[in-house]
Amino acid sequence: MNYARPDIQAMTGYTPGEQPKGTKVIKLNTNENPYPASPKVTEAITRAAQAGLQKYPDASGTAFRMRAGDVLGVDPDWILCGNGSDDILTIATRTFVGENDAVRYATPSYVLYKTLAEIQGAVQDVVRYERDWTLGYEFVAPAERLKLAYLANPNSPSGTVLQPGEVAAIADALPCPLLVDEAYVDFADSNCLDLVRTNERVMVSRTLSKSYALAGLRFGYVVAQPAIIEQMAKVKDSYNCDALAIAGATAAIDDQAWLVENVAKVRATRGRLAAALGELGFAVTDSQANFVWAVHPTLSHEELYLDLKSQGVLVRYMRYDHWGDGLRVSVGADEQIDALLALLAPLVRGR
Amino acid sequence: MNYARPDIQAMTGYTPGEQPKGTKVIKLNTNENPYPASPKVTEAITRAAQAGLQKYPDASGTAFRMRAGDVLGVDPDWILCGNGSDDILTIATRTFVGENDAVRYATPSYVLYKTLAEIQGAVQDVVRYERDWTLGYEFVAPAERLKLAYLANPNSPSGTVLQPGEVAAIADALPCPLLVDEAYVDFADSNCLDLVRTNERVMVSRTLSKSYALAGLRFGYVVAQPAIIEQMAKVKDSYNCDALAIAGATAAIDDQAWLVENVAKVRATRGRLAAALGELGFAVTDSQANFVWAVHPTLSHEELYLDLKSQGVLVRYMRYDHWGDGLRVSVGADEQIDALLALLAPLVRGR
């Protein structure tokens, strides 16, 4: 017998990108940062571990919120910490969306939005991106019981960005709160943090997984007006962030010099990767993230993915209903990208 | 305007026990272990931090599940890891309970069950413990839309235990799955793990916060039959446990010698604490956990709590509707308990 809710039984569950064992694989499939985090993070974690973990952590991650507030120019009360920004997305969904309420998101985008809606028993109002990765009027259309819209900006898999003015217009026109998922924003030229100040319906979520090279630490946060934060705080697990993550995240956001240098390296490699893929015949979307979206006009993306995988290079093969497929390639270290290109060239030219 | 779901707006949220800043306070209010975790945990965490955190952690915590499976004598597929056992309770609630479904729990018990029901928009079917901390027939009574029952065993604040045979009878009689919350079970003489093997409706949750002295690490798990685990796995955040927590938890459960020694110390101090409180005139319930529940026949528990707090000793003052109040005192280190008793004696005798 199955006791799970029918919604849960019916869903397949979110499948994260492959995480192969072993270290020989060149992993360009889950948008991890190829460089280790700031050494100050390791030091802070080691200190916290040595201080002992027998006590509960600070339930609201005060140390992080204080430091992040300084860096971002917002009051700590405008920040809620999460166990990764996936936790923030979960908390927002549970705070705003009831069973049979509706959520809106665009496609192709982060596929977790669908999973979160399914778990919550919510109706999915899915808007397709235009072919130039702009969003049509449907994204702001009125709809019954619409309680939350998610917008990945920069978007994945495209790496494209809607400018803050466009997002402001979307937020103003939407009949519900808008969660701007800025997981990749540190690699972009603009962000939407300022919108939070003037529009209580805008929430901006961030993660330390990508630009701070801390996917293994699970730490994200959301910036929103205090009345919104207060409601979301009721929904989060009391101690959702552990003492090591709080210590590490605080040290990470404190080291802005490290961030600037890392982002510059990743962006430089991104430019080189995009140009090289273009030379190999791919259509490469201009990316503001730490990955590029590459579509080949004639070759099978799935076969390319499998060929690369068999030779030890993992990229992400993505197929979206009513849209098509392509390869999302994370910006690795230069030598990883060189290895990818060296394998890809004969695959592309040989056919 | 408030965009949160009406259920969320209406609730007050779970208030965890006070976590005072500073180290001078003697903290006997949140059932933390007074001793630091096994040194092997610190070593494992330091190693994991130094290995780099830029990659996502293993989504299912395989290393922990393998080691825990050995220790517990269950297959790793019967284990799901959580970001603390609160995460497990949240996952179970979301897996089995829809809006307007019902959950059942006893009172006085862990107050998070109420919060989880409120967040999920569920109806609460609350059964009062008998005065001797047994459970009446109401706990197994049929009820419409009843989808999940929570049972803390050992219970908090009482520290009392229902024997496995009693829990088996409850599980058999209940019309829904039963989550046996064994957060404190390592301090007890019995546990319900064996029930999972024979009853697919029994789930047993555990935490490393108490007996492994790792409240700051956030790690818990549930043992259940694979068909149940499979459904719950869809609901958990993909990467709900970070790489440091997985490494630390694996080292912790691997060091059973440390556990045995620690539990022996805590149990010895528990006996001494209970006897001393009895001599001071309290009625002390026989405890199988790392705390004792003390009720004084005449004095105000709230005043005692405040008097102790003003002198730097924090115990937990608990008041339950239709039940009464009392003091829940965590089993600290011997010198902490000595300090508590030294302060308490004049407070009790002076009135």
XYZ file of C-alpha atoms in Angstrom:
702
model
C 0.000 0.000 0.000
C 1.120 3.521 -0.631
C 0.403 6.128 2.013
C 2.001 9.082 0.279
C -0.190 11.912 -0.961
C -1.450 11.283 -4.496
C 0.534 14.349 -5.679
C 3.715 12.783 -4.379
C 2.990 9.339 -5.768
C 2.343 10.833 -9.190
C 5.553 12.843 -9.400
C 8.901 11.513 -10.518
C 11.003 13.793 -8.342
C 13.763 16.198 -9.237
C 16.862 14.577 -10.693
C 19.963 16.605 -9.961
C 22.866 16.554 -12.398
C 25.087 13.487 -12.337
C 27.674 13.465 -9.572
C 30.107 10.764 -10.640
C 32.352 9.132 -8.060
C 36.051 9.419 -8.613
C 38.051 12.470 -9.533
C 39.102 11.737 -13.080
C 35.907 13.026 -14.681
C 35.958 16.602 -15.979
C 32.715 17.817 -14.551
C 31.078 20.593 -16.572
C 27.471 19.622 -15.904
C 26.248 21.258 -12.692
C 27.706 24.752 -12.854
C 30.057 24.286 -9.988
C 32.954 26.678 -9.642
C 36.182 25.006 -10.799
C 38.266 26.748 -8.141
C 38.286 26.079 -4.407
C 36.665 28.661 -2.142
C 38.565 31.381 -0.330
C 41.056 29.872 2.144
C 39.378 32.010 4.788
C 36.312 29.782 4.453
C 38.308 26.651 5.276
C 39.863 28.430 8.243
C 36.494 29.577 9.576
C 34.999 26.102 9.229
C 37.954 24.476 10.945
C 37.719 26.962 13.818
C 33.981 26.351 14.191
C 34.479 22.569 14.176
C 37.210 22.795 16.783
C 35.088 25.040 19.005
C 32.655 22.114 19.321
C 29.307 21.389 17.724
C 27.337 20.182 20.732
C 25.199 23.342 20.884
C 22.480 24.326 18.428
C 23.511 26.906 15.846
C 22.161 30.436 15.814
C 18.675 29.855 14.390
C 18.742 32.950 12.165
C 22.403 32.970 11.124
C 22.952 36.416 12.638
C 26.679 36.564 11.890
C 26.041 35.971 8.213
C 23.128 38.382 8.027
C 25.178 41.149 9.653
C 28.098 40.715 7.284
C 25.931 40.189 4.198
C 23.885 43.234 5.148
C 27.056 45.337 5.065
C 28.164 43.905 1.742
C 24.756 44.223 0.091
C 23.743 47.492 1.707
C 20.583 46.144 3.311
C 19.466 45.755 6.899
C 20.042 42.247 8.344
C 16.295 42.016 8.972
C 15.829 41.944 5.202
C 17.780 38.677 4.937
C 16.708 35.090 5.611
C 19.309 32.321 5.456
C 18.663 29.003 3.745
C 20.225 25.569 3.479
C 21.162 26.394 -0.104
C 18.925 28.574 -2.235
C 16.840 25.467 -2.987
C 15.774 25.714 0.662
C 14.819 29.354 0.053
C 12.735 28.351 -2.986
C 11.050 25.651 -0.897
C 10.334 28.063 1.942
C 8.882 30.664 -0.424
C 6.658 28.078 -2.078
C 5.325 26.841 1.250
C 4.819 30.379 2.538
C 2.823 31.712 -0.400
C 1.296 28.755 -2.230
C -1.431 26.461 -0.953
C -2.789 23.296 -2.505
C -4.533 24.094 -5.818
C -3.104 27.605 -5.860
C -1.076 28.437 -8.949
C 2.589 29.231 -9.489
C 4.055 30.716 -12.637
C 7.450 30.148 -14.150
C 9.071 30.315 -17.536
C 10.516 27.458 -19.556
C 13.238 26.506 -20.367
C 14.476 27.396 -16.908
C 15.453 25.802 -13.594
C 13.519 22.546 -13.515
C 13.156 22.568 -9.727
C 10.248 25.042 -9.982
C 8.124 22.267 -11.437
C 9.106 19.887 -8.639
C 8.309 22.450 -5.945
C 4.883 23.032 -7.466
C 4.215 19.307 -7.623
C 5.196 18.735 -4.000
C 2.967 21.593 -2.914
C 0.043 20.317 -4.983
C -0.023 23.590 -6.917
C -1.200 24.310 -10.438
C 1.637 25.137 -12.830
C 1.234 28.112 -15.094
C 4.175 27.713 -17.461
C 5.160 30.441 -19.896
C 7.483 29.687 -22.767
C 10.417 32.003 -23.385
C 10.483 33.611 -26.794
C 13.221 32.301 -29.071
C 15.352 35.344 -28.173
C 14.909 34.547 -24.464
C 12.616 37.467 -23.771
C 9.384 36.940 -21.897
C 6.019 37.658 -23.426
C 2.964 39.261 -21.856
C 1.726 35.867 -20.671
C 4.214 36.037 -17.823
C 2.339 38.940 -16.233
C -1.197 38.003 -17.243
C -3.760 37.949 -14.449
C -4.722 34.459 -13.337
C -6.928 33.017 -10.647
C -5.215 31.878 -7.480
C -1.785 32.846 -8.810
C 0.299 33.176 -5.658
C 3.953 33.145 -6.691
C 6.111 33.589 -9.780
C 9.689 32.329 -10.032
C 12.141 33.994 -12.393
C 15.700 32.720 -12.770
C 17.825 35.746 -13.686
C 20.352 35.003 -15.136
C 18.315 32.182 -16.542
C 19.484 28.596 -16.888
C 20.197 27.039 -19.378
C 20.411 30.197 -21.480
C 22.573 32.388 -19.264
C 20.483 35.331 -20.424
C 19.476 38.238 -18.229
C 16.418 40.434 -18.065
C 17.494 43.947 -17.108
C 16.343 45.336 -13.738
C 13.945 47.720 -15.496
C 12.253 44.810 -17.237
C 12.039 42.803 -14.031
C 10.598 45.846 -12.230
C 7.918 46.099 -14.878
C 7.169 42.384 -14.542
C 6.926 42.670 -10.751
C 4.607 45.677 -11.006
C 2.341 43.959 -13.493
C 2.196 40.589 -11.729
C -0.715 39.966 -9.381
C 1.516 38.038 -6.950
C 4.989 38.063 -5.359
C 7.950 37.490 -7.663
C 10.941 35.466 -6.573
C 13.950 36.534 -8.623
C 16.340 33.594 -8.443
C 19.770 35.179 -8.744
C 21.829 32.019 -8.289
C 24.204 33.113 -11.071
C 24.030 36.872 -10.653
C 27.611 37.429 -9.545
C 28.716 36.453 -13.044
C 26.365 39.035 -14.622
C 26.553 42.783 -15.257
C 23.383 43.677 -13.359
C 21.181 42.483 -10.523
C 17.746 43.202 -9.081
C 18.562 43.841 -5.465
C 17.420 47.459 -5.654
C 13.941 46.370 -6.672
C 13.385 44.853 -3.242
C 13.604 48.284 -1.643
C 10.748 49.731 -3.654
C 8.498 46.735 -4.256
C 7.397 44.564 -1.347
C 6.443 41.816 -3.766
C 9.996 41.267 -4.998
C 12.234 38.690 -3.339
C 15.779 38.118 -4.516
C 17.392 34.762 -3.728
C 21.106 34.074 -3.895
C 23.364 31.106 -3.330
C 26.969 30.650 -2.314
C 27.141 27.456 -4.389
C 28.283 29.038 -7.648
C 30.246 32.273 -7.368
C 31.617 31.477 -3.899
C 32.523 27.904 -4.890
C 30.564 26.420 -1.971
C 28.061 23.995 -3.513
C 29.149 21.448 -0.896
C 28.322 23.802 1.984
C 24.622 24.390 1.201
C 24.097 28.049 1.904
C 21.787 30.546 0.265
C 19.695 33.487 1.308
C 16.816 35.676 0.255
C 16.532 39.438 0.455
C 13.017 40.796 0.883
C 11.142 43.359 2.922
C 10.872 42.481 6.628
C 7.136 41.745 6.507
C 7.848 39.053 3.914
C 10.882 37.719 5.781
C 8.799 37.448 8.940
C 6.294 35.124 7.260
C 8.971 33.013 5.605
C 10.799 32.654 8.929
C 7.783 30.801 10.317
C 8.057 28.201 7.574
C 11.773 27.448 7.608
C 13.104 24.691 9.840
C 14.238 26.373 13.060
C 17.853 25.397 12.619
C 18.020 25.112 8.847
C 21.664 26.213 8.606
C 24.336 24.457 10.580
C 27.097 26.121 12.569
C 29.784 25.207 10.031
C 27.789 26.566 7.103
C 27.075 29.815 8.918
C 30.753 30.234 9.779
C 31.898 29.354 6.267
C 29.313 31.519 4.539
C 30.150 34.498 6.731
C 33.839 34.165 5.891
C 32.994 33.747 2.199
C 30.871 36.855 1.834
C 33.420 38.774 3.858
C 36.113 38.033 1.269
C 34.867 40.175 -1.600
C 38.378 40.441 -3.011
C 38.335 36.680 -3.600
C 34.929 36.940 -5.279
C 36.033 39.695 -7.655
C 39.094 37.768 -8.734
C 37.234 34.476 -9.135
C 34.419 36.019 -11.147
C 36.939 37.716 -13.447
C 38.634 34.381 -14.121
C 35.352 32.585 -14.811
C 34.111 35.348 -17.089
C 37.353 35.329 -19.076
C 37.136 31.576 -19.584
C 33.443 31.904 -20.467
C 34.320 34.271 -23.313
C 36.943 31.912 -24.626
C 34.628 28.875 -24.360
C 31.769 30.645 -26.135
C 34.030 31.791 -28.967
C 35.540 28.341 -29.426
C 32.132 26.639 -29.461
C 31.020 29.184 -32.041
C 34.008 28.315 -34.201
C 32.994 24.654 -33.960
C 29.624 25.525 -35.462
C 27.452 25.844 -32.362
C 24.988 28.656 -31.857
C 26.017 29.940 -28.433
C 23.712 32.219 -26.471
C 25.399 35.260 -24.908
C 25.804 34.177 -21.293
C 25.889 36.218 -18.107
C 26.318 33.083 -15.969
C 29.051 30.498 -15.367
C 27.857 28.242 -18.185
C 26.963 28.559 -21.846
C 24.086 27.168 -23.842
C 25.212 25.650 -27.094
C 22.983 24.355 -29.864
C 24.349 22.695 -32.961
C 22.303 23.130 -36.147
C 22.696 19.571 -37.370
C 24.350 17.204 -34.916
C 22.595 15.203 -32.201
C 23.167 16.852 -28.830
C 22.448 13.637 -27.026
C 25.100 11.765 -29.009
C 27.636 14.512 -28.423
C 26.875 14.363 -24.708
C 27.287 10.567 -24.651
C 30.475 10.671 -26.725
C 31.989 13.252 -24.371
C 30.862 11.304 -21.328
C 32.449 8.111 -22.621
C 35.696 10.042 -22.841
C 35.466 11.430 -19.319
C 33.953 14.883 -19.894
C 30.522 15.481 -18.433
C 28.375 18.291 -19.847
C 24.630 18.678 -19.326
C 22.328 17.425 -22.019
C 19.019 19.255 -21.705
C 15.767 18.546 -23.525
C 12.723 20.728 -22.955
C 9.194 19.896 -24.084
C 7.995 22.016 -26.985
C 11.344 23.715 -27.185
C 14.171 21.424 -28.188
C 17.441 20.335 -26.767
C 21.031 21.475 -26.418
C 24.153 21.274 -24.340
C 24.741 23.342 -21.227
C 28.447 23.569 -20.536
C 29.701 24.858 -17.195
C 32.674 27.194 -17.286
C 35.435 25.029 -15.865
C 39.072 25.844 -15.371
C 41.005 26.710 -18.533
C 42.628 23.301 -18.793
C 39.234 21.585 -18.422
C 37.807 23.700 -21.210
C 40.854 22.926 -23.352
C 40.257 19.221 -22.778
C 36.599 19.575 -23.709
C 37.378 21.476 -26.895
C 40.072 18.998 -27.888
C 37.537 16.158 -27.644
C 34.710 18.102 -29.224
C 36.560 19.257 -32.340
C 36.955 15.810 -33.961
C 33.411 14.840 -32.879
C 31.987 17.861 -34.639
C 34.235 17.848 -37.683
C 34.154 14.088 -38.119
C 30.489 13.985 -39.024
C -0.613 43.702 2.124
C 0.176 40.185 3.179
C 0.697 37.575 0.497
C 1.406 34.624 2.764
C -1.100 31.797 2.923
C -3.769 32.415 5.566
C -2.502 29.365 7.503
C 0.943 30.930 7.696
C -0.338 34.370 8.639
C -2.392 32.877 11.443
C 0.403 30.876 13.038
C 2.931 32.203 15.487
C 5.777 29.910 14.466
C 7.890 27.527 16.466
C 10.039 29.155 19.118
C 13.168 27.156 19.806
C 14.725 27.201 23.267
C 16.736 30.284 24.160
C 20.262 30.312 22.790
C 21.993 33.025 24.811
C 25.117 34.648 23.456
C 28.233 34.343 25.544
C 29.613 31.313 27.257
C 29.009 32.091 30.919
C 25.461 30.792 30.970
C 24.949 27.221 32.160
C 22.636 25.966 29.475
C 20.297 23.196 30.588
C 17.336 24.162 28.413
C 17.638 22.516 24.985
C 18.899 19.023 25.774
C 22.268 19.496 24.198
C 25.031 17.115 25.142
C 27.427 18.801 27.589
C 30.467 17.073 26.104
C 32.100 17.732 22.746
C 31.628 15.149 19.991
C 34.151 12.440 19.202
C 37.460 13.958 18.052
C 37.106 11.816 14.947
C 34.190 14.024 13.907
C 36.327 17.161 14.024
C 39.021 15.406 12.038
C 36.566 14.249 9.373
C 35.070 17.712 9.028
C 38.474 19.357 8.771
C 39.508 16.872 6.096
C 36.298 17.478 4.123
C 36.734 21.255 4.346
C 40.325 21.034 3.171
C 39.370 18.786 0.264
C 37.316 21.694 -1.084
C 33.610 22.430 -1.105
C 33.104 23.624 -4.664
C 31.279 20.458 -5.716
C 27.765 19.448 -4.692
C 27.578 16.874 -1.919
C 26.363 13.343 -2.471
C 22.595 13.912 -2.694
C 21.704 10.836 -0.668
C 24.534 10.808 1.861
C 25.686 7.358 0.745
C 28.733 7.226 3.027
C 26.561 7.822 6.069
C 23.865 5.388 4.981
C 26.426 2.638 4.396
C 28.032 3.088 7.802
C 24.740 3.595 9.638
C 23.314 0.549 7.902
C 26.127 -1.542 9.358
C 25.689 -0.112 12.831
C 21.910 -0.429 12.839
C 21.712 -3.698 10.947
C 19.545 -2.375 8.135
C 20.098 -2.001 4.422
C 21.244 1.515 3.348
C 18.138 1.765 1.159
C 16.070 1.814 4.351
C 17.711 5.086 5.440
C 17.021 8.666 4.360
C 19.289 11.450 5.617
C 17.961 14.762 6.874
C 19.248 18.194 7.791
C 18.545 17.382 11.435
C 15.604 15.192 12.385
C 13.398 18.291 12.145
C 14.014 18.048 8.398
C 12.895 14.405 8.542
C 9.706 15.404 10.367
C 9.084 18.098 7.758
C 9.683 15.688 4.879
C 7.351 13.086 6.403
C 4.619 15.660 6.907
C 4.855 16.892 3.328
C 4.969 13.356 1.967
C 1.905 12.017 3.746
C -0.277 14.960 4.739
C -2.183 17.263 2.388
C -4.107 20.415 3.193
C -7.094 19.613 5.417
C -5.825 16.116 6.079
C -5.335 15.291 9.749
C -2.270 14.502 11.828
C -2.287 13.012 15.293
C 0.096 13.587 18.138
C 0.083 13.425 21.888
C 0.514 16.278 24.336
C 2.589 17.250 26.228
C 5.229 16.373 23.662
C 7.531 17.962 21.116
C 5.834 21.211 20.194
C 7.152 21.186 16.621
C 4.428 18.703 15.593
C 1.879 21.464 15.987
C 3.968 23.850 13.882
C 4.420 21.300 11.112
C 0.686 20.690 10.993
C -0.010 24.420 10.849
C 2.456 24.995 8.000
C 0.917 22.133 6.058
C -2.621 23.398 6.662
C -3.510 20.136 8.378
C -6.102 19.413 11.030
C -4.585 18.578 14.417
C -5.922 15.609 16.280
C -4.311 16.010 19.691
C -4.473 13.279 22.318
C -3.628 14.039 25.925
C -1.237 11.743 27.747
C -2.648 10.131 30.860
C -1.175 11.455 34.092
C 1.144 8.418 34.217
C 2.348 9.227 30.657
C 0.591 6.294 29.063
C -1.518 6.792 25.962
C -5.214 6.071 25.860
C -7.277 4.458 23.143
C -7.885 7.854 21.524
C -4.403 7.686 20.045
C -5.390 4.780 17.797
C -9.014 5.699 17.170
C -10.124 5.760 13.536
C -10.524 9.246 12.133
C -11.319 10.686 8.739
C -8.415 11.832 6.622
C -5.898 10.876 9.306
C -2.649 10.541 7.374
C 0.181 10.597 9.906
C 0.783 10.153 13.622
C 3.895 11.425 15.409
C 5.088 9.752 18.589
C 8.123 11.028 20.474
C 9.652 8.011 22.229
C 11.297 8.757 24.612
C 8.846 11.594 25.005
C 9.746 15.156 25.840
C 9.290 16.721 28.382
C 8.585 13.575 30.365
C 11.512 11.382 29.321
C 9.124 8.446 29.463
C 9.177 5.519 27.042
C 6.502 3.327 25.577
C 7.885 -0.182 25.173
C 8.331 -1.591 21.640
C 5.410 -3.951 22.179
C 3.132 -1.053 23.031
C 4.322 0.942 20.041
C 3.825 -2.087 17.798
C 0.247 -2.363 19.018
C -0.295 1.354 18.375
C 1.122 1.063 14.864
C -1.057 -1.951 14.090
C -4.177 -0.218 15.343
C -3.565 3.132 13.690
C -5.180 3.737 10.312
C -2.114 5.679 9.082
C 1.706 5.672 9.162
C 3.392 6.258 12.509
C 6.547 8.293 12.829
C 8.358 7.221 16.000
C 10.594 10.163 16.866
C 13.557 8.578 18.632
C 15.605 11.745 19.105
C 16.521 10.647 22.636
C 16.563 6.901 22.195
C 20.278 6.340 22.749
C 19.748 7.315 26.394
C 16.957 4.736 26.783
C 16.858 0.990 27.446
C 14.819 0.099 24.359
C 14.077 1.288 20.836
C 11.596 0.579 18.063
C 13.929 -0.074 15.148
C 12.828 -3.693 14.845
C 9.236 -2.616 14.241
C 10.220 -1.108 10.905
C 11.103 -4.530 9.570
C 7.678 -5.986 10.141
C 5.383 -2.986 9.705
C 5.643 -0.831 6.589
C 3.719 1.916 8.369
C 6.381 2.476 11.017
C 9.120 5.053 10.480
C 11.797 5.644 13.087
C 13.590 8.997 13.063
C 16.859 9.688 14.832
C 19.133 12.667 15.300
C 22.820 13.129 15.947
C 22.067 16.314 17.899
C 21.696 14.736 21.316
C 23.591 11.515 21.937
C 26.329 12.305 19.387
C 26.708 15.882 20.671
C 26.208 17.359 17.198
C 23.273 19.785 17.500
C 25.367 22.344 15.612
C 25.902 19.985 12.659
C 22.217 19.376 11.757
C 22.047 15.728 10.907
C 19.268 13.239 11.386
C 17.846 10.284 9.534
C 14.815 8.084 9.228
C 14.641 4.322 8.939
C 11.669 2.953 7.022
C 10.861 0.395 4.374
C 12.237 1.256 0.920
C 8.814 1.989 -0.607
C 8.325 4.686 2.033
C 11.876 6.025 1.679
C 11.362 6.293 -2.076
C 8.373 8.610 -1.646
C 10.076 10.732 0.996
C 13.150 11.090 -1.207
C 11.033 12.939 -3.764
C 10.072 15.530 -1.177
C 13.429 16.293 0.401
C 15.586 19.072 -1.020
C 18.015 17.392 -3.432
C 21.081 18.382 -1.467
C 19.586 18.640 2.001
C 22.762 17.556 3.801
C 26.026 19.345 3.179
C 29.383 17.678 2.581
C 30.693 18.594 6.044
C 27.628 17.226 7.821
C 27.790 13.967 5.870
C 31.480 13.566 6.691
C 30.979 14.454 10.357
C 27.915 12.275 10.788
C 29.621 9.297 9.182
C 32.580 9.641 11.541
C 30.217 10.060 14.483
C 28.142 6.952 13.908
C 31.335 5.037 13.186
C 32.619 5.795 16.695
C 30.263 3.642 18.738
C 32.817 3.386 21.553
C 32.519 7.133 22.046
C 28.714 6.854 22.080
C 28.682 4.120 24.701
C 30.969 6.067 27.010
C 29.113 9.334 26.557
C 25.709 7.789 27.153
C 26.984 6.109 30.312
C 28.212 9.445 31.672
C 24.956 11.220 30.852
C 22.849 8.455 32.363
C 24.912 8.480 35.559
C 24.479 12.226 35.925
C 20.779 11.883 35.113
C 20.332 9.534 38.056
C 22.125 11.892 40.385
C 20.135 14.908 39.125
C 16.798 13.134 39.488
C 17.616 11.991 43.022
C 18.759 15.456 44.089
C 15.669 17.144 42.661
C 13.555 14.590 44.476
C 15.308 15.465 47.728
C 14.492 19.118 47.065
C 10.799 18.258 46.976
C 10.193 17.924 43.245
C 8.200 15.110 41.706
C 10.609 13.829 39.071
C 9.390 11.542 36.309
C 11.616 8.517 35.612
C 13.533 9.595 32.558
C 15.007 7.553 29.713
C 16.303 10.684 27.974
C 19.017 13.287 28.611
C 16.716 15.510 30.645
C 14.327 15.206 33.560
C 10.872 16.614 34.079
C 10.458 18.124 37.518
C 7.249 19.408 39.031
C 7.120 21.071 42.424
C 3.898 20.630 44.392
C 3.721 24.198 45.658
C 6.260 26.561 44.163
C 5.849 28.566 40.953
C 7.857 26.918 38.195
C 7.976 30.131 36.238
C 9.496 32.003 39.181
C 12.039 29.268 39.758
C 12.972 29.413 36.075
C 13.352 33.194 36.205
C 15.343 33.105 39.462
C 17.738 30.543 38.006
C 18.021 32.476 34.763
C 18.891 35.674 36.606
C 21.735 33.739 38.215
C 23.036 32.372 34.923
C 21.444 28.923 34.811
C 18.987 28.309 32.006
C 16.445 25.494 32.353
C 13.301 25.086 30.246
C 10.049 26.348 31.674
C 7.214 24.509 29.941
C 3.500 25.216 30.181
C 1.005 23.018 28.354
C -2.669 23.828 27.826
C -5.022 21.712 29.925
C -2.100 20.020 31.560
C 0.014 22.297 33.683
C 3.598 23.403 33.819
C 6.976 22.293 35.084
C 10.700 22.497 34.564
C 12.575 20.424 32.019
C 16.221 20.217 33.008
C 18.811 18.927 30.544
C 21.451 16.605 31.925
C 24.548 18.774 31.825
C 28.039 17.983 32.961
C 28.420 17.118 36.642
C 29.753 20.524 37.586
C 26.857 22.228 35.778
C 24.360 20.108 37.665
C 26.183 20.880 40.928
C 25.877 24.591 40.151
C 22.176 24.228 39.400
C 21.508 22.320 42.602
C 23.501 24.807 44.667
C 21.309 27.630 43.361
C 18.082 25.687 43.547
C 18.398 24.528 47.155
C 18.038 27.967 48.769
C 15.307 28.934 46.277
C 13.261 25.913 47.225
C 13.963 25.929 50.951
C 13.685 29.692 51.302
C 10.006 29.784 50.432
